XYZ file of C-alpha atoms in Angstrom:
441
model
C 8.701 38.170 127.064
C 11.432 40.531 125.929
C 10.202 43.235 123.563
C 12.555 44.049 120.693
C 13.141 47.565 119.440
C 11.490 48.141 116.026
C 13.964 48.306 113.158
C 12.679 51.698 112.026
C 13.174 53.085 115.556
C 16.815 51.930 115.487
C 17.265 53.633 112.121
C 15.719 56.872 113.422
C 18.061 56.893 116.426
C 21.083 56.368 114.173
C 20.028 59.282 111.959
C 19.627 61.565 114.997
C 22.989 60.548 116.437
C 24.723 61.107 113.097
C 23.378 64.622 112.669
C 23.994 65.475 116.327
C 27.652 64.421 116.058
C 28.019 66.414 112.855
C 26.647 69.552 114.514
C 28.778 69.146 117.650
C 31.865 69.083 115.440
C 30.964 72.476 113.960
C 31.683 75.756 115.716
C 29.957 79.099 115.283
C 26.400 77.948 114.714
C 23.175 79.759 115.649
C 20.865 78.351 118.306
C 17.281 79.299 118.984
C 13.789 78.097 119.618
C 10.103 78.703 119.187
C 7.083 78.337 121.461
C 3.607 78.021 119.950
C 0.286 77.911 121.758
C -3.119 77.193 120.239
C -6.285 77.665 122.294
C -9.707 77.272 120.745
C -13.299 76.124 120.884
C -14.955 73.655 118.541
C -18.753 73.605 118.610
C -21.056 71.222 116.783
C -23.526 69.468 119.063
C -21.483 70.423 122.123
C -18.660 72.877 122.768
C -15.192 71.353 123.102
C -12.005 73.006 124.284
C -8.916 72.770 122.049
C -5.495 73.210 123.610
C -2.145 72.480 121.989
C 1.413 73.602 122.717
C 4.503 73.097 120.603
C 8.079 73.707 121.673
C 10.873 73.671 119.106
C 14.639 74.026 119.466
C 16.854 74.603 116.444
C 20.409 75.259 115.474
C 22.009 75.945 112.126
C 25.399 76.674 110.666
C 27.065 77.490 107.386
C 29.703 74.978 106.357
C 32.226 76.627 104.106
C 31.030 78.857 101.300
C 28.399 76.615 99.775
C 26.796 74.383 102.413
C 24.385 74.801 105.301
C 23.187 72.546 108.115
C 19.838 73.010 109.894
C 18.429 70.843 112.695
C 15.170 71.309 114.601
C 13.621 69.151 117.296
C 10.018 69.606 118.420
C 7.626 68.428 121.104
C 3.823 68.722 120.986
C 1.376 68.562 123.871
C -2.411 68.636 123.588
C -5.366 67.847 125.838
C -5.844 64.464 124.148
C -2.225 63.322 124.138
C 1.395 64.369 123.900
C 4.074 63.339 121.469
C 7.593 62.165 122.015
C 10.249 64.732 121.108
C 10.971 64.229 117.432
C 13.416 65.541 114.818
C 11.247 67.793 112.664
C 14.108 68.985 110.463
C 17.508 67.395 109.774
C 18.744 69.028 106.597
C 22.128 69.344 104.987
C 21.941 71.476 101.854
C 24.172 73.327 99.462
C 24.427 74.961 96.065
C 27.711 74.742 94.146
C 28.437 76.434 90.797
C 29.694 73.824 88.363
C 31.638 76.556 86.601
C 33.511 79.212 88.550
C 31.112 82.005 89.554
C 28.679 80.901 86.869
C 25.826 78.617 85.901
C 24.870 75.824 86.059
C 24.432 75.366 89.804
C 24.334 71.946 91.421
C 22.063 71.820 94.489
C 21.741 69.109 97.107
C 19.374 68.508 100.040
C 19.912 65.509 102.280
C 18.235 64.332 105.483
C 14.739 65.313 106.617
C 13.256 68.330 104.887
C 10.019 69.637 103.382
C 9.182 68.360 99.902
C 6.381 69.658 97.693
C 5.283 69.206 94.103
C 4.500 72.387 92.189
C 0.747 72.148 92.946
C 1.228 71.237 96.656
C -1.743 68.865 96.239
C 0.056 65.587 95.491
C 2.716 65.830 98.175
C 3.611 68.618 100.602
C 5.269 66.961 103.584
C 8.498 66.421 105.530
C 10.300 63.396 104.081
C 13.642 61.655 104.700
C 15.691 61.456 101.543
C 18.064 62.978 99.019
C 17.281 65.693 96.483
C 19.713 66.638 93.706
C 19.071 69.435 91.247
C 20.681 71.440 88.490
C 19.742 75.068 87.929
C 20.117 77.344 84.939
C 18.650 80.820 84.386
C 15.956 79.316 82.143
C 15.740 75.743 83.444
C 15.545 73.927 86.784
C 15.686 70.140 87.108
C 15.703 68.024 90.258
C 15.280 64.430 91.379
C 14.265 63.221 94.832
C 14.341 59.771 96.380
C 13.262 59.075 99.944
C 11.299 57.156 102.541
C 8.348 58.121 104.752
C 8.494 55.242 107.244
C 10.780 56.957 109.805
C 8.278 59.731 110.565
C 6.333 59.311 113.819
C 2.734 58.541 112.917
C 1.397 61.467 114.982
C 3.344 63.870 112.762
C 2.594 62.137 109.455
C -0.266 63.076 107.148
C 0.438 60.275 104.680
C -2.650 58.048 104.840
C -3.380 56.239 101.589
C -4.863 52.857 102.505
C -6.832 50.938 105.103
C -3.602 49.696 106.665
C -2.359 53.276 107.008
C -5.635 54.231 108.670
C -5.572 51.199 110.996
C -2.021 51.961 112.117
C -3.130 55.403 113.316
C -5.158 53.838 116.139
C -2.804 50.920 116.849
C -0.800 51.679 120.003
C 1.867 49.176 118.986
C 2.707 51.208 115.876
C 5.093 54.145 116.311
C 5.794 55.183 112.742
C 3.852 56.421 109.755
C 3.152 54.788 106.425
C 6.229 52.896 105.070
C 6.497 54.146 101.501
C 9.349 54.731 99.094
C 8.788 58.049 97.329
C 10.463 59.356 94.201
C 9.991 62.636 92.385
C 11.415 64.296 89.277
C 10.550 67.805 88.161
C 11.544 69.920 85.157
C 10.705 73.636 85.082
C 11.198 75.893 82.078
C 11.378 79.447 83.458
C 9.537 82.150 81.497
C 9.469 79.871 78.470
C 7.012 82.102 76.605
C 5.125 85.269 77.540
C 6.640 85.121 81.064
C 4.992 81.757 81.715
C 6.729 78.903 83.561
C 6.091 75.410 82.188
C 6.561 72.556 84.670
C 6.534 68.791 84.212
C 6.387 66.662 87.353
C 6.517 62.918 87.999
C 5.891 61.563 91.489
C 5.801 57.900 92.471
C 5.164 56.060 95.711
C 5.465 52.392 96.535
C 4.305 50.789 99.771
C 6.845 48.329 101.209
C 4.843 46.539 103.884
C 5.303 42.742 103.894
C 2.872 40.907 101.615
C 1.859 38.207 104.117
C -1.361 39.027 105.937
C -1.746 42.343 104.165
C -2.444 41.904 100.476
C -5.519 40.210 99.082
C -7.525 40.015 102.299
C -10.073 41.959 104.328
C -7.358 43.756 106.323
C -6.402 45.860 103.338
C -3.933 45.851 100.499
C -1.059 47.708 98.963
C -1.368 50.864 96.914
C 1.287 51.896 94.420
C 0.852 54.922 92.196
C 2.505 57.236 89.688
C 1.460 60.868 89.265
C 2.328 62.463 85.907
C 1.638 66.170 85.826
C 2.110 69.406 83.945
C 1.403 72.994 84.847
C 1.642 76.581 83.710
C 2.086 79.639 85.910
C 3.090 83.248 85.566
C 1.957 86.840 85.162
C -0.994 87.743 82.940
C -0.862 91.484 83.540
C 1.017 93.472 86.193
C -0.190 92.398 89.670
C -2.276 89.502 88.296
C -0.786 86.024 88.649
C -2.238 82.629 87.763
C -1.457 78.926 87.773
C -3.039 75.840 86.299
C -2.123 72.155 86.523
C -3.198 68.610 85.689
C -2.082 65.283 87.167
C -2.881 61.782 85.925
C -2.638 59.058 88.580
C -1.997 55.468 87.525
C -1.142 52.385 89.533
C -2.662 49.435 91.368
C -4.926 49.107 94.391
C -7.034 46.512 96.218
C -10.693 46.050 95.249
C -13.537 43.759 96.298
C -15.366 42.858 93.080
C -18.205 40.299 93.086
C -17.058 38.992 96.474
C -13.455 38.418 95.359
C -10.447 40.485 96.409
C -8.321 41.774 93.555
C -5.004 43.242 94.780
C -4.022 44.484 91.322
C -7.001 46.559 90.253
C -5.944 49.245 87.806
C -5.988 52.782 89.191
C -6.750 55.569 86.728
C -7.633 58.943 88.252
C -6.852 62.619 87.835
C -6.446 65.934 89.611
C -6.771 69.370 88.052
C -7.005 72.901 89.324
C -5.573 76.359 89.370
C -6.203 79.876 90.502
C -5.775 83.616 90.090
C -4.262 86.113 92.522
C -4.636 89.880 92.124
C -2.531 92.255 94.246
C -3.834 95.787 94.841
C -1.022 97.434 96.805
C -2.470 100.924 96.484
C -5.741 99.734 98.047
C -4.374 99.019 101.534
C -2.276 96.128 100.191
C -5.375 94.169 99.249
C -5.230 90.762 97.588
C -8.036 88.811 95.908
C -7.568 85.112 95.196
C -9.648 82.454 93.452
C -8.630 78.801 93.833
C -10.226 75.730 92.254
C -9.267 72.078 92.719
C -11.047 69.084 91.174
C -10.140 65.482 92.060
C -11.838 62.554 90.344
C -14.088 60.095 92.129
C -15.750 56.742 91.515
C -19.503 56.226 91.834
C -19.159 52.534 92.733
C -16.799 53.141 95.680
C -18.482 52.058 98.908
C -15.554 53.256 101.050
C -12.889 55.899 100.527
C -9.928 53.549 101.048
C -9.969 50.473 98.792
C -13.724 50.669 98.314
C -13.841 50.032 94.568
C -16.456 47.407 93.603
C -16.451 47.386 89.788
C -13.899 47.847 87.018
C -10.889 50.107 87.485
C -10.692 52.525 90.398
C -11.082 56.179 89.405
C -10.740 57.713 92.882
C -7.781 60.090 93.140
C -5.615 59.457 96.213
C -2.787 61.967 96.905
C 0.275 61.094 98.965
C -0.184 63.702 101.688
C -3.315 65.499 102.855
C -3.633 69.174 101.894
C -5.685 71.467 104.112
C -8.998 72.646 102.681
C -11.229 74.605 105.074
C -10.526 75.457 108.686
C -13.542 73.420 109.897
C -14.249 71.000 107.043
C -11.114 69.613 105.432
C -11.720 66.315 103.632
C -9.022 64.467 101.750
C -8.728 65.107 98.030
C -10.482 62.379 96.072
C -14.063 62.678 94.794
C -13.869 66.325 95.819
C -14.419 69.639 94.025
C -13.507 72.781 95.982
C -13.910 76.421 94.967
C -12.341 79.032 97.252
C -12.569 82.819 97.033
C -10.606 84.972 99.490
C -9.865 88.636 100.142
C -7.139 90.006 102.414
C -6.290 93.557 103.448
C -3.983 95.542 105.722
C -6.572 98.066 106.974
C -4.103 100.255 108.899
C -1.344 100.345 106.287
C -2.218 103.892 105.203
C -1.758 105.424 108.647
C 2.020 105.648 108.542
C 4.697 103.530 110.215
C 3.724 101.708 113.384
C 2.529 98.384 114.720
C -0.752 98.828 112.862
C 1.147 98.136 109.646
C 1.666 94.578 110.919
C -2.072 93.737 111.076
C -3.711 91.742 108.288
C -7.296 90.522 107.931
C -8.606 87.875 105.551
C -12.027 86.425 104.795
C -12.656 83.467 102.529
C -15.550 81.322 101.386
C -15.351 77.696 100.277
C -17.866 75.676 98.292
C -17.574 71.869 98.598
C -18.972 69.454 96.003
C -18.305 65.842 95.057
C -18.037 64.874 91.379
C -19.788 61.505 91.879
C -22.141 59.948 94.417
C -19.333 57.667 95.587
C -17.479 57.759 98.894
C -15.591 60.726 100.318
C -13.055 60.634 103.150
C -15.616 61.793 105.743
C -18.720 60.010 107.082
C -21.585 60.739 104.688
C -25.128 59.702 103.768
C -24.570 56.688 101.533
C -28.176 56.813 100.309
C -27.895 60.408 99.108
C -27.522 61.318 95.440
C -26.741 64.967 96.215
C -23.380 66.266 94.996
C -23.430 69.395 97.161
C -21.546 68.850 100.449
C -21.665 72.250 102.096
C -20.290 75.774 102.392
C -17.713 77.240 104.760
C -16.810 80.808 105.697
C -13.492 81.533 107.465
C -11.976 84.677 108.930
C -8.276 85.120 109.713
C -6.689 87.993 111.638
C -2.884 88.109 111.834
C -0.851 90.540 113.926
C 2.942 90.575 114.337
C 3.868 93.531 116.586
C 7.465 92.288 116.921
C 9.666 90.233 114.642
C 9.720 87.388 117.165
C 6.092 87.598 118.350
C 3.086 86.595 116.251
C -0.628 86.508 117.109
C -3.484 85.070 115.083
C -7.236 84.735 115.573
C -9.153 82.471 113.198
C -12.853 81.631 113.101
C -14.710 79.273 110.803
C -18.305 78.209 110.197
C -19.284 75.158 108.112
C -22.859 74.744 106.881
C -23.324 71.114 105.747
C -25.929 69.844 103.321
C -27.786 67.744 105.878
C -31.381 68.404 104.835
C -33.757 65.878 103.275
C -31.729 63.779 100.875
C -28.600 65.754 101.716
C -25.042 64.483 101.550
C -24.934 64.181 105.357
C -27.317 62.874 107.961
C -27.915 65.156 110.943
C -26.351 62.456 113.121
C -23.174 62.651 111.015
C -22.630 66.391 110.672
C -24.437 69.561 111.707
C -23.528 73.239 111.558
C -20.010 73.467 112.979
C -18.056 76.384 114.429
C -14.358 76.587 115.206
C -12.518 79.476 116.797
C -8.900 79.506 117.869
C -6.243 81.889 119.104
C -2.600 81.231 118.235
C 0.522 82.719 119.768
C 4.058 82.181 118.517
C 7.218 83.426 120.210
C 10.745 82.945 118.885
C 13.900 83.223 120.960
């Protein structure tokens, strides 16, 4: 039987060919690359070796006075598996004054590039699409429209439903979650008392076929709209803060009283913020407090589409932000408090490579707002809201501009005692240590 090439694979090839031909037609561009190696040990019940290598090649060029083209291809190899070479970045961007040598400025980003909302907790991911913005000294506005279904699934962190999760282990699936994503953001710069006020609207719509997907045990569609607002700025010299709130609305699949409802109302929220204090005269120290709270639902028996009564109140972001180094659950029924301190201990000894060394230690406290499901395996009989505590250490050293070294260690202490959030068979004290090397050429 002849196997046809998936439509999304054909589209990805066409995009690559288009950008390659565009770059070939341009002279005077820069070419370079980067090699990254990660070697580590993960220890829970048994020690496990971690080994991953990433090779990237890039080239970029200015096009006239206002435009720029950047392309990067990458390849990842690990002990478990290796990826196909993939286009990590395919971006054409520019900024053009609409009036000669003056504001406003029209900006454009097209292709594959990194997109983030102002909190970085709803979406922070590479996406294929088009972003158009207008900038003024006191106001920035932009709109983005794009598609996530051309990203290889091994490089995608967009997992929002049971079908998304099932595709991750399906060898016949090459691409990530097929979702149309739109975003609009308005930022008022230093509106009052040097505070920035931001309004953000992010939407995503799954476009899988309905047949065999919606309204059955295999999973359903999830569509959502995130409406958010945030404040950020300087409180006093060297002290910065930010705060934000997002309301998530939409529809999801539920199993209520033995009947599947593909249009259950989704009503959830995300809130958080933090403070960062810089103490340059104290060996360039920095103290940071970060808090993030995402709503949950006590009647959820599973993290994805597990609602069993009424509307679903479990917050589901588009992409998956990193929490701790060892324990990093998805936002949704999760409350995280993080306190960190960083320092450059050799910065007072004069110029030299010691100036390039930085150390950081941070502690994270994990809770869940309700006794409902979280994204990790947990003790379903437990009523405890405390999940565990993690302590991480990070040591960065960049002796040369093109050579970077990093050593990170992390220890997670789960609540797995009597009546705890985890059974001992699900999670015990976990340690992770890794050494990273990055070389650019």
